[in-house]
Amino acid sequence: MIGNVSQRVSSLLYRVSLMMKPQVVFVLGGPGAGKGTQCSKIVENYSYTHLSAGDLLRAERAREGSEFGQLIANYIKEGKIVPVEITINLLRKAMEETMEKDAKKFRFLIDGFPRNEDNLQGWNTVMDGKADVKFVLFFDCSNEVCIHRCLERGKSSGRTDDNRESLEKRIQTYLQSTRPIIELYEKHGKVRTIDASRSVDEVFADVKAVLDKED
Ligand code: ADP
Ligand code: AMP
């Protein structure tokens, strides 16, 4: 009986201690695979906060007085990966601000990160022990579909990188730098792969199945 109670108390304490620590799902896939679209749907249906590395970098680029604005603008246009010191600080700050406002918001979808070895090392250095990475949600989509979707998005997005020239570079960056990171997580059994070439609702049905199983 006493053993039972102490077991329940320690399990409760364990859950409380977990609640304090950010629970992270990394969201990866090619440019235009639908990461942002699916993250929005997840946020509507589950208690996750969506943090997009790309959105945070674009906001920093636009922030008046930012010392990194021009550098970020150049990297984005060239489809290159911005140095991790900048990205990781933006992510850490956004996570801290979210949890300071509401301690219950400790689940994060980190979209477009880690995109390369440098990102991963930066995460391990800065966030080691401070957050739990649950798994990687990988939106798998052919390069052709990715390019087509970005070009369509480019008709109205106003993004400097939704054009054919930038896209060729972004796809190369994805294949050369991001795929090996996904493969690394795969080896640890941490990747949940979704066929992202189908319709938004079909893709989301699979996303739901993954999240419901993991919760
Ligand atoms: P990412 O965040 O991976 O770059 P987005 O979510 O912004 O991709 O999607 C890229 C473009 O493709 C957007 O214009 C979006 O509306 C569209 N899109 C997203 N998912 C799908 C889908 N499953 N089928 C068709 N178009 C999609
Ligand atoms: P996205 O909005 O995810 O398509 O990202 C747009 C661009 O932002 C990328 O092509 C990179 O130049 C930059 N970027 C996005 N995520 C990262 C990241 N994790 N590390 C460095 N640069 C990034």
Coordinates of C-alpha atoms and ligand atoms in Angstrom, one line a residue:
M1 CA 0.0 0.0 0.0
I2 CA 2.7 2.5 1.1
G3 CA 4.8 1.3 -1.8
N4 CA 1.9 1.9 -4.1
V5 CA 1.4 5.5 -2.8
S6 CA 5.1 6.3 -3.1
Q7 CA 5.1 4.9 -6.6
R8 CA 2.2 7.2 -7.5
V9 CA 3.9 10.2 -5.9
S10 CA 7.1 9.6 -7.7
S11 CA 5.3 9.1 -11.0
L12 CA 3.5 12.4 -10.4
L13 CA 6.7 14.2 -9.5
Y14 CA 8.3 12.8 -12.6
R15 CA 5.4 14.1 -14.7
V16 CA 5.6 17.5 -13.1
S17 CA 9.3 17.7 -13.7
L18 CA 8.7 16.7 -17.3
M19 CA 6.1 19.5 -17.6
M20 CA 8.7 22.0 -16.8
K21 CA 10.9 20.9 -19.5
P22 CA 10.1 21.8 -23.1
Q23 CA 9.0 18.8 -25.2
V24 CA 10.1 19.2 -28.7
V25 CA 9.2 17.7 -32.1
F26 CA 11.5 18.7 -34.9
V27 CA 9.7 19.1 -38.2
L28 CA 11.8 18.5 -41.3
G29 CA 11.3 18.1 -45.0
G30 CA 12.2 19.8 -48.3
P31 CA 11.3 23.4 -49.1
G32 CA 7.5 23.4 -49.8
A33 CA 6.9 19.9 -48.4
G34 CA 4.1 21.4 -46.4
K35 CA 5.7 21.8 -43.0
G36 CA 4.2 25.1 -42.1
T37 CA 0.8 24.1 -43.4
Q38 CA 0.7 20.9 -41.3
C39 CA 2.1 22.7 -38.2
S40 CA -0.8 25.2 -38.4
K41 CA -3.2 22.3 -38.4
I42 CA -1.5 20.6 -35.5
V43 CA -1.7 23.8 -33.5
E44 CA -5.4 24.0 -34.2
N45 CA -5.9 20.4 -32.9
Y46 CA -3.2 19.8 -30.3
S47 CA -1.5 21.8 -27.5
Y48 CA 1.6 22.6 -29.4
T49 CA 3.3 26.0 -30.1
H50 CA 4.7 26.3 -33.7
L51 CA 8.2 27.8 -34.0
S52 CA 9.5 28.1 -37.6
A53 CA 13.2 28.7 -37.8
G54 CA 12.6 30.4 -41.2
D55 CA 9.8 32.7 -39.8
L56 CA 12.0 33.6 -36.9
L57 CA 14.9 34.5 -39.2
R58 CA 12.6 36.5 -41.5
A59 CA 11.3 38.4 -38.5
E60 CA 14.9 39.1 -37.3
R61 CA 15.8 40.2 -40.8
A62 CA 13.0 42.7 -40.7
R63 CA 13.6 43.9 -37.1
E64 CA 14.8 47.5 -37.0
G65 CA 18.3 47.7 -35.6
S66 CA 19.1 44.1 -36.0
E67 CA 22.8 43.6 -36.5
F68 CA 22.1 40.4 -38.5
G69 CA 19.5 41.7 -40.9
Q70 CA 21.7 41.9 -44.0
L71 CA 23.5 38.7 -43.3
I72 CA 20.2 36.8 -42.9
A73 CA 18.8 38.4 -46.1
N74 CA 21.9 37.2 -48.1
Y75 CA 21.7 33.6 -46.7
I76 CA 18.0 33.2 -47.3
K77 CA 18.3 34.5 -50.9
E78 CA 21.1 32.0 -51.5
G79 CA 19.2 29.2 -49.9
K80 CA 22.1 28.7 -47.4
I81 CA 21.9 27.8 -43.8
V82 CA 22.3 30.8 -41.5
P83 CA 25.0 30.4 -38.8
V84 CA 23.6 28.5 -35.9
E85 CA 24.4 31.1 -33.2
I86 CA 21.8 33.3 -34.7
T87 CA 19.1 30.7 -35.2
I88 CA 19.5 28.9 -31.9
N89 CA 19.2 32.2 -29.9
L90 CA 16.0 33.1 -31.7
L91 CA 14.6 29.6 -31.0
R92 CA 15.7 29.7 -27.3
K93 CA 14.3 33.1 -26.8
A94 CA 10.9 32.2 -28.4
M95 CA 10.6 29.1 -26.3
E96 CA 11.4 31.0 -23.1
E97 CA 9.0 33.7 -23.9
T98 CA 6.2 31.3 -24.7
M99 CA 6.7 29.4 -21.4
E100 CA 7.1 32.5 -19.3
K101 CA 3.7 33.7 -20.6
D102 CA 2.1 30.3 -20.0
A103 CA 3.9 27.5 -18.2
K104 CA 1.4 25.0 -19.7
K105 CA 2.8 25.7 -23.2
F106 CA 5.8 23.4 -23.0
R107 CA 5.2 21.5 -26.2
F108 CA 6.9 22.8 -29.3
L109 CA 7.0 22.0 -33.0
I110 CA 10.3 23.3 -34.2
D111 CA 9.9 23.6 -37.9
G112 CA 13.0 23.7 -40.3
F113 CA 15.5 22.8 -37.6
P114 CA 18.0 21.2 -37.3
R115 CA 18.9 21.6 -40.9
N116 CA 22.6 20.6 -40.8
E117 CA 25.4 19.4 -38.6
D118 CA 26.1 22.9 -37.4
N119 CA 22.5 23.3 -36.3
L120 CA 22.6 20.0 -34.5
Q121 CA 25.8 20.8 -32.7
G122 CA 24.4 24.2 -31.7
W123 CA 21.3 22.6 -30.3
N124 CA 23.3 20.0 -28.3
T125 CA 25.5 22.7 -26.9
V126 CA 22.9 25.2 -25.9
M127 CA 19.9 23.0 -25.2
D128 CA 21.4 19.8 -23.8
G129 CA 19.4 18.7 -20.8
K130 CA 17.1 21.7 -21.1
A131 CA 14.6 20.2 -23.6
D132 CA 13.5 16.7 -24.6
V133 CA 13.4 15.9 -28.3
K134 CA 10.6 13.5 -28.7
F135 CA 10.9 12.6 -32.3
V136 CA 11.3 14.1 -35.8
L137 CA 8.3 14.5 -38.0
F138 CA 9.6 14.1 -41.5
F139 CA 7.5 15.3 -44.5
D140 CA 8.7 13.2 -47.4
C141 CA 8.1 14.7 -50.8
S142 CA 9.8 14.6 -54.2
N143 CA 11.9 17.5 -55.3
E144 CA 9.6 18.1 -58.2
V145 CA 6.5 18.5 -56.0
C146 CA 8.4 20.7 -53.6
I147 CA 9.6 23.0 -56.4
H148 CA 6.1 23.2 -57.9
R149 CA 4.5 24.1 -54.5
C150 CA 7.1 26.8 -53.8
L151 CA 6.7 28.3 -57.3
E152 CA 2.9 28.4 -56.7
R153 CA 3.4 29.9 -53.3
G154 CA 5.8 32.4 -54.8
K155 CA 3.0 34.0 -56.8
S156 CA 1.7 35.6 -53.6
S157 CA 4.2 34.9 -50.8
G158 CA 6.5 37.8 -51.6
R159 CA 9.4 35.6 -50.5
T160 CA 12.8 36.4 -52.0
D161 CA 13.6 32.6 -52.2
D162 CA 10.4 31.2 -53.9
N163 CA 11.9 31.5 -57.3
R164 CA 13.5 28.9 -59.5
E165 CA 17.1 30.1 -59.0
S166 CA 16.9 30.1 -55.2
L167 CA 14.9 26.9 -55.2
E168 CA 17.6 25.0 -57.0
K169 CA 20.0 26.0 -54.2
R170 CA 17.5 25.3 -51.4
I171 CA 17.0 21.8 -52.8
Q172 CA 20.7 21.2 -53.0
T173 CA 21.1 22.4 -49.4
Y174 CA 18.3 20.2 -48.3
L175 CA 19.8 17.1 -50.0
Q176 CA 23.4 17.7 -49.0
S177 CA 22.9 19.0 -45.4
T178 CA 19.4 18.2 -44.1
R179 CA 18.9 14.6 -45.3
P180 CA 22.0 13.3 -43.4
I181 CA 20.5 14.8 -40.2
I182 CA 17.2 13.0 -40.9
E183 CA 19.2 9.8 -41.5
L184 CA 21.1 10.2 -38.3
Y185 CA 17.8 10.5 -36.3
E186 CA 16.5 7.5 -38.3
K187 CA 19.3 5.4 -37.0
H188 CA 18.1 6.1 -33.5
G189 CA 14.5 5.2 -34.4
K190 CA 13.4 8.8 -33.9
V191 CA 11.9 9.6 -37.3
R192 CA 8.2 9.5 -38.1
T193 CA 7.9 9.7 -41.9
I194 CA 4.8 11.0 -43.6
D195 CA 4.1 10.8 -47.3
A196 CA 3.7 14.6 -47.9
S197 CA 2.9 14.4 -51.6
R198 CA -0.8 13.9 -51.1
S199 CA -3.6 16.4 -50.3
V200 CA -3.4 18.5 -47.1
D201 CA -6.2 16.5 -45.4
E202 CA -4.7 13.1 -46.3
V203 CA -1.3 14.2 -45.0
F204 CA -2.9 15.5 -41.8
A205 CA -4.7 12.2 -41.2
D206 CA -1.3 10.5 -41.0
V207 CA 0.1 13.3 -38.8
K208 CA -2.8 12.8 -36.4
A209 CA -2.2 9.1 -36.3
V210 CA 1.4 9.7 -35.3
L211 CA 0.6 12.3 -32.7
D212 CA -2.2 10.3 -31.1
K213 CA 0.2 7.3 -30.8
E214 CA 3.0 9.3 -29.3
D215 CA 0.9 11.2 -26.7
Ligands
ADP1 P1 7.1 24.5 -46.1 O1 6.7 25.1 -44.7 O2 7.5 23.0 -46.0 O3 8.0 25.3 -46.9 P2 4.3 25.2 -46.8 O4 3.5 24.6 -45.8 O5 4.5 26.7 -46.8 O6 5.7 24.4 -46.9 O7 3.7 24.8 -48.2 C1 4.2 25.2 -49.4 C2 3.1 25.5 -50.4 O8 2.5 24.3 -50.8 C3 2.1 26.5 -49.8 O9 1.6 27.3 -50.9 C4 1.0 25.5 -49.4 O10 -0.3 26.1 -49.5 C5 1.1 24.4 -50.4 N1 0.8 23.1 -49.8 C6 1.1 22.6 -48.6 N2 0.8 21.3 -48.4 C7 0.2 21.0 -49.6 C8 -0.4 19.7 -50.0 N3 -0.5 18.6 -49.2 N4 -0.9 19.7 -51.3 C9 -0.8 20.8 -52.1 N5 -0.3 21.9 -51.7 C10 0.2 22.0 -50.5
AMP2 P1 12.0 28.0 -44.7 O1 11.1 29.1 -44.2 O2 12.0 26.9 -43.7 O3 11.7 27.6 -46.1 O4 13.5 28.6 -44.6 C1 13.9 29.7 -45.5 C2 15.3 30.0 -45.4 O5 15.6 30.4 -44.0 C3 16.3 28.8 -45.6 O6 16.5 28.5 -47.0 C4 17.5 29.3 -44.9 O7 18.2 30.2 -45.6 C5 16.9 29.9 -43.6 N1 16.8 29.0 -42.6 C6 15.6 28.3 -42.2 N2 15.8 27.5 -41.2 C7 17.1 27.6 -40.9 C8 17.9 26.9 -39.9 N3 17.5 26.0 -39.1 N4 19.3 27.3 -39.9 C9 19.7 28.2 -40.7 N5 19.0 28.8 -41.7 C10 17.7 28.5 -41.7

